[in-house]
Amino acid sequence: MRMLLIHSDYLEYEVKDKALSKPEEISEEQKKGRLDEVLAAFMSVEKVDEANPEEIVQKAVEEIKNVASQVNAQNIFVYPFAHLSSELAKPEVALEILKAIEEKLKEEGFNVKRAPFGYYKAFKLSCKGHPLAELSRTIVPSGEKKE
Ligand SMILES: C[C@@H](O)[C@H](N)C(=O)N[C@H]1[C@@H](O)[C@H](n2cnc3c(N)ncnc32)O[C@@H]1CO
């Protein structure tokens, strides 16, 4: 998994069009979303992650928790983003992993939103610009090598 973490004043998105033939079913309310004072986590789930999805979920949650505590962020935006890798996991696996990350972060007490999966989306982001505001992480199952 490739993750881009941006500590932001806000992130807002608007669904524009289907980017997959079968995108995630969403309600009218989910077509737009916004969080203020947010740690935005843009994530590309990778083929290598299919070897151990549970471990990837655990490692991703740990990484996000660590950064959230360093930047003192309570709001997290889980954002599916297929542009951080050229070795993408199958959509059905990616969606399950991202849903699990969302659930575990909620269990940890964070206020979490997840942007809809399988769509083209317009978004606005206001990066805070402090030294820890822009971070990237690469996560792979144990025993797999990081490319
Ligand atoms: C397109 C751009 O505006 C938007 N931001 C977008 O990326 N849309 C992606 C993700 O929501 C999702 N998606 C599919 N496979 C994956 C994957 N392996 N990991 C993450 N997301 C995925 O499916 C869409 C098309 O790839």
PDB file of N, CA and C and ligand atoms in Angstrom, residues 19-20 43-45 79-83 88-89 91 94 98 116-121, ligand 1:
ATOM      1  N   ALA A  19     -15.873   5.817 -12.149  1.00  0.00           N
ATOM      2  CA  ALA A  19     -14.538   5.516 -12.692  1.00  0.00           C
ATOM      3  C   ALA A  19     -14.354   4.007 -12.833  1.00  0.00           C
ATOM      4  N   LEU A  20     -15.296   3.243 -12.301  1.00  0.00           N
ATOM      5  CA  LEU A  20     -15.333   1.779 -12.447  1.00  0.00           C
ATOM      6  C   LEU A  20     -16.712   1.409 -12.981  1.00  0.00           C
ATOM      7  N   MET A  43      -4.841   6.774  -0.274  1.00  0.00           N
ATOM      8  CA  MET A  43      -4.282   5.418  -0.257  1.00  0.00           C
ATOM      9  C   MET A  43      -4.495   4.663  -1.568  1.00  0.00           C
ATOM     10  N   SER A  44      -3.393   4.108  -2.066  1.00  0.00           N
ATOM     11  CA  SER A  44      -3.450   3.161  -3.179  1.00  0.00           C
ATOM     12  C   SER A  44      -3.177   1.778  -2.616  1.00  0.00           C
ATOM     13  N   VAL A  45      -4.168   0.898  -2.688  1.00  0.00           N
ATOM     14  CA  VAL A  45      -3.970  -0.481  -2.251  1.00  0.00           C
ATOM     15  C   VAL A  45      -3.303  -1.229  -3.406  1.00  0.00           C
ATOM     16  N   TYR A  79      -9.166   8.190   1.954  1.00  0.00           N
ATOM     17  CA  TYR A  79      -9.445   8.634   0.586  1.00  0.00           C
ATOM     18  C   TYR A  79      -8.852   7.650  -0.426  1.00  0.00           C
ATOM     19  N   PRO A  80      -9.693   6.842  -1.101  1.00  0.00           N
ATOM     20  CA  PRO A  80      -9.173   5.922  -2.122  1.00  0.00           C
ATOM     21  C   PRO A  80      -8.522   6.714  -3.239  1.00  0.00           C
ATOM     22  N   PHE A  81      -7.276   6.361  -3.587  1.00  0.00           N
ATOM     23  CA  PHE A  81      -6.552   7.203  -4.554  1.00  0.00           C
ATOM     24  C   PHE A  81      -5.676   6.273  -5.387  1.00  0.00           C
ATOM     25  N   ALA A  82      -6.074   6.061  -6.646  1.00  0.00           N
ATOM     26  CA  ALA A  82      -5.431   5.017  -7.454  1.00  0.00           C
ATOM     27  C   ALA A  82      -4.180   5.515  -8.152  1.00  0.00           C
ATOM     28  N   HIS A  83      -3.644   6.658  -7.746  1.00  0.00           N
ATOM     29  CA  HIS A  83      -2.569   7.284  -8.525  1.00  0.00           C
ATOM     30  C   HIS A  83      -1.204   7.236  -7.845  1.00  0.00           C
ATOM     31  N   LEU A  88      -1.736  -1.800  -8.837  1.00  0.00           N
ATOM     32  CA  LEU A  88      -2.929  -1.695  -7.997  1.00  0.00           C
ATOM     33  C   LEU A  88      -3.547  -3.054  -7.685  1.00  0.00           C
ATOM     34  N   ALA A  89      -4.092  -3.176  -6.473  1.00  0.00           N
ATOM     35  CA  ALA A  89      -4.874  -4.365  -6.115  1.00  0.00           C
ATOM     36  C   ALA A  89      -6.219  -4.328  -6.837  1.00  0.00           C
ATOM     37  N   PRO A  91     -10.067  -4.008  -7.376  1.00  0.00           N
ATOM     38  CA  PRO A  91     -10.970  -3.100  -6.664  1.00  0.00           C
ATOM     39  C   PRO A  91     -11.703  -3.733  -5.488  1.00  0.00           C
ATOM     40  N   ALA A  94      -9.328  -3.935  -2.630  1.00  0.00           N
ATOM     41  CA  ALA A  94      -8.978  -2.589  -2.162  1.00  0.00           C
ATOM     42  C   ALA A  94     -10.101  -2.001  -1.324  1.00  0.00           C
ATOM     43  N   LEU A  98      -9.924  -0.781   2.619  1.00  0.00           N
ATOM     44  CA  LEU A  98     -10.183   0.608   3.013  1.00  0.00           C
ATOM     45  C   LEU A  98     -11.351   0.707   3.997  1.00  0.00           C
ATOM     46  N   PRO A 116     -16.050   8.038  -1.320  1.00  0.00           N
ATOM     47  CA  PRO A 116     -16.594   6.911  -2.095  1.00  0.00           C
ATOM     48  C   PRO A 116     -15.573   6.295  -3.039  1.00  0.00           C
ATOM     49  N   PHE A 117     -15.711   4.992  -3.198  1.00  0.00           N
ATOM     50  CA  PHE A 117     -14.762   4.168  -3.957  1.00  0.00           C
ATOM     51  C   PHE A 117     -15.279   3.928  -5.369  1.00  0.00           C
ATOM     52  N   GLY A 118     -14.394   4.150  -6.365  1.00  0.00           N
ATOM     53  CA  GLY A 118     -14.765   3.815  -7.739  1.00  0.00           C
ATOM     54  C   GLY A 118     -15.331   4.954  -8.549  1.00  0.00           C
ATOM     55  N   TYR A 119     -15.018   6.172  -8.118  1.00  0.00           N
ATOM     56  CA  TYR A 119     -15.566   7.358  -8.784  1.00  0.00           C
ATOM     57  C   TYR A 119     -14.459   8.358  -9.130  1.00  0.00           C
ATOM     58  N   TYR A 120     -14.754   9.177 -10.142  1.00  0.00           N
ATOM     59  CA  TYR A 120     -13.979  10.403 -10.324  1.00  0.00           C
ATOM     60  C   TYR A 120     -14.535  11.428  -9.354  1.00  0.00           C
ATOM     61  N   LYS A 121     -13.666  12.098  -8.675  1.00  0.00           N
ATOM     62  CA  LYS A 121     -14.130  13.063  -7.665  1.00  0.00           C
ATOM     63  C   LYS A 121     -13.344  14.360  -7.797  1.00  0.00           C
TER      64      LYS A 121
HETATM   65  C1  LIG B   1     -10.057   8.673 -10.342  1.00  0.00           C
HETATM   66  C2  LIG B   1      -9.697   9.590  -9.217  1.00  0.00           C
HETATM   67  O1  LIG B   1     -10.400  10.780  -9.334  1.00  0.00           O
HETATM   68  C3  LIG B   1     -10.076   9.016  -7.857  1.00  0.00           C
HETATM   69  N1  LIG B   1      -9.396   9.767  -6.795  1.00  0.00           N
HETATM   70  C4  LIG B   1      -9.641   7.555  -7.759  1.00  0.00           C
HETATM   71  O2  LIG B   1      -8.505   7.266  -7.492  1.00  0.00           O
HETATM   72  N2  LIG B   1     -10.629   6.680  -7.990  1.00  0.00           N
HETATM   73  C5  LIG B   1     -10.327   5.241  -7.933  1.00  0.00           C
HETATM   74  C6  LIG B   1     -10.592   4.692  -6.541  1.00  0.00           C
HETATM   75  O3  LIG B   1     -11.734   5.294  -5.946  1.00  0.00           O
HETATM   76  C7  LIG B   1     -10.924   3.258  -6.840  1.00  0.00           C
HETATM   77  N3  LIG B   1      -9.813   2.309  -6.813  1.00  0.00           N
HETATM   78  C8  LIG B   1      -9.716   1.256  -7.653  1.00  0.00           C
HETATM   79  N4  LIG B   1      -8.682   0.471  -7.330  1.00  0.00           N
HETATM   80  C9  LIG B   1      -8.089   1.054  -6.254  1.00  0.00           C
HETATM   81  C10 LIG B   1      -6.975   0.702  -5.460  1.00  0.00           C
HETATM   82  N5  LIG B   1      -6.241  -0.404  -5.714  1.00  0.00           N
HETATM   83  N6  LIG B   1      -6.628   1.501  -4.431  1.00  0.00           N
HETATM   84  C11 LIG B   1      -7.349   2.621  -4.176  1.00  0.00           C
HETATM   85  N7  LIG B   1      -8.435   3.011  -4.899  1.00  0.00           N
HETATM   86  C12 LIG B   1      -8.801   2.228  -5.925  1.00  0.00           C
HETATM   87  O4  LIG B   1     -11.503   3.236  -8.149  1.00  0.00           O
HETATM   88  C13 LIG B   1     -11.265   4.471  -8.807  1.00  0.00           C
HETATM   89  C14 LIG B   1     -10.738   4.212 -10.193  1.00  0.00           C
HETATM   90  O5  LIG B   1      -9.489   3.594 -10.105  1.00  0.00           O
END
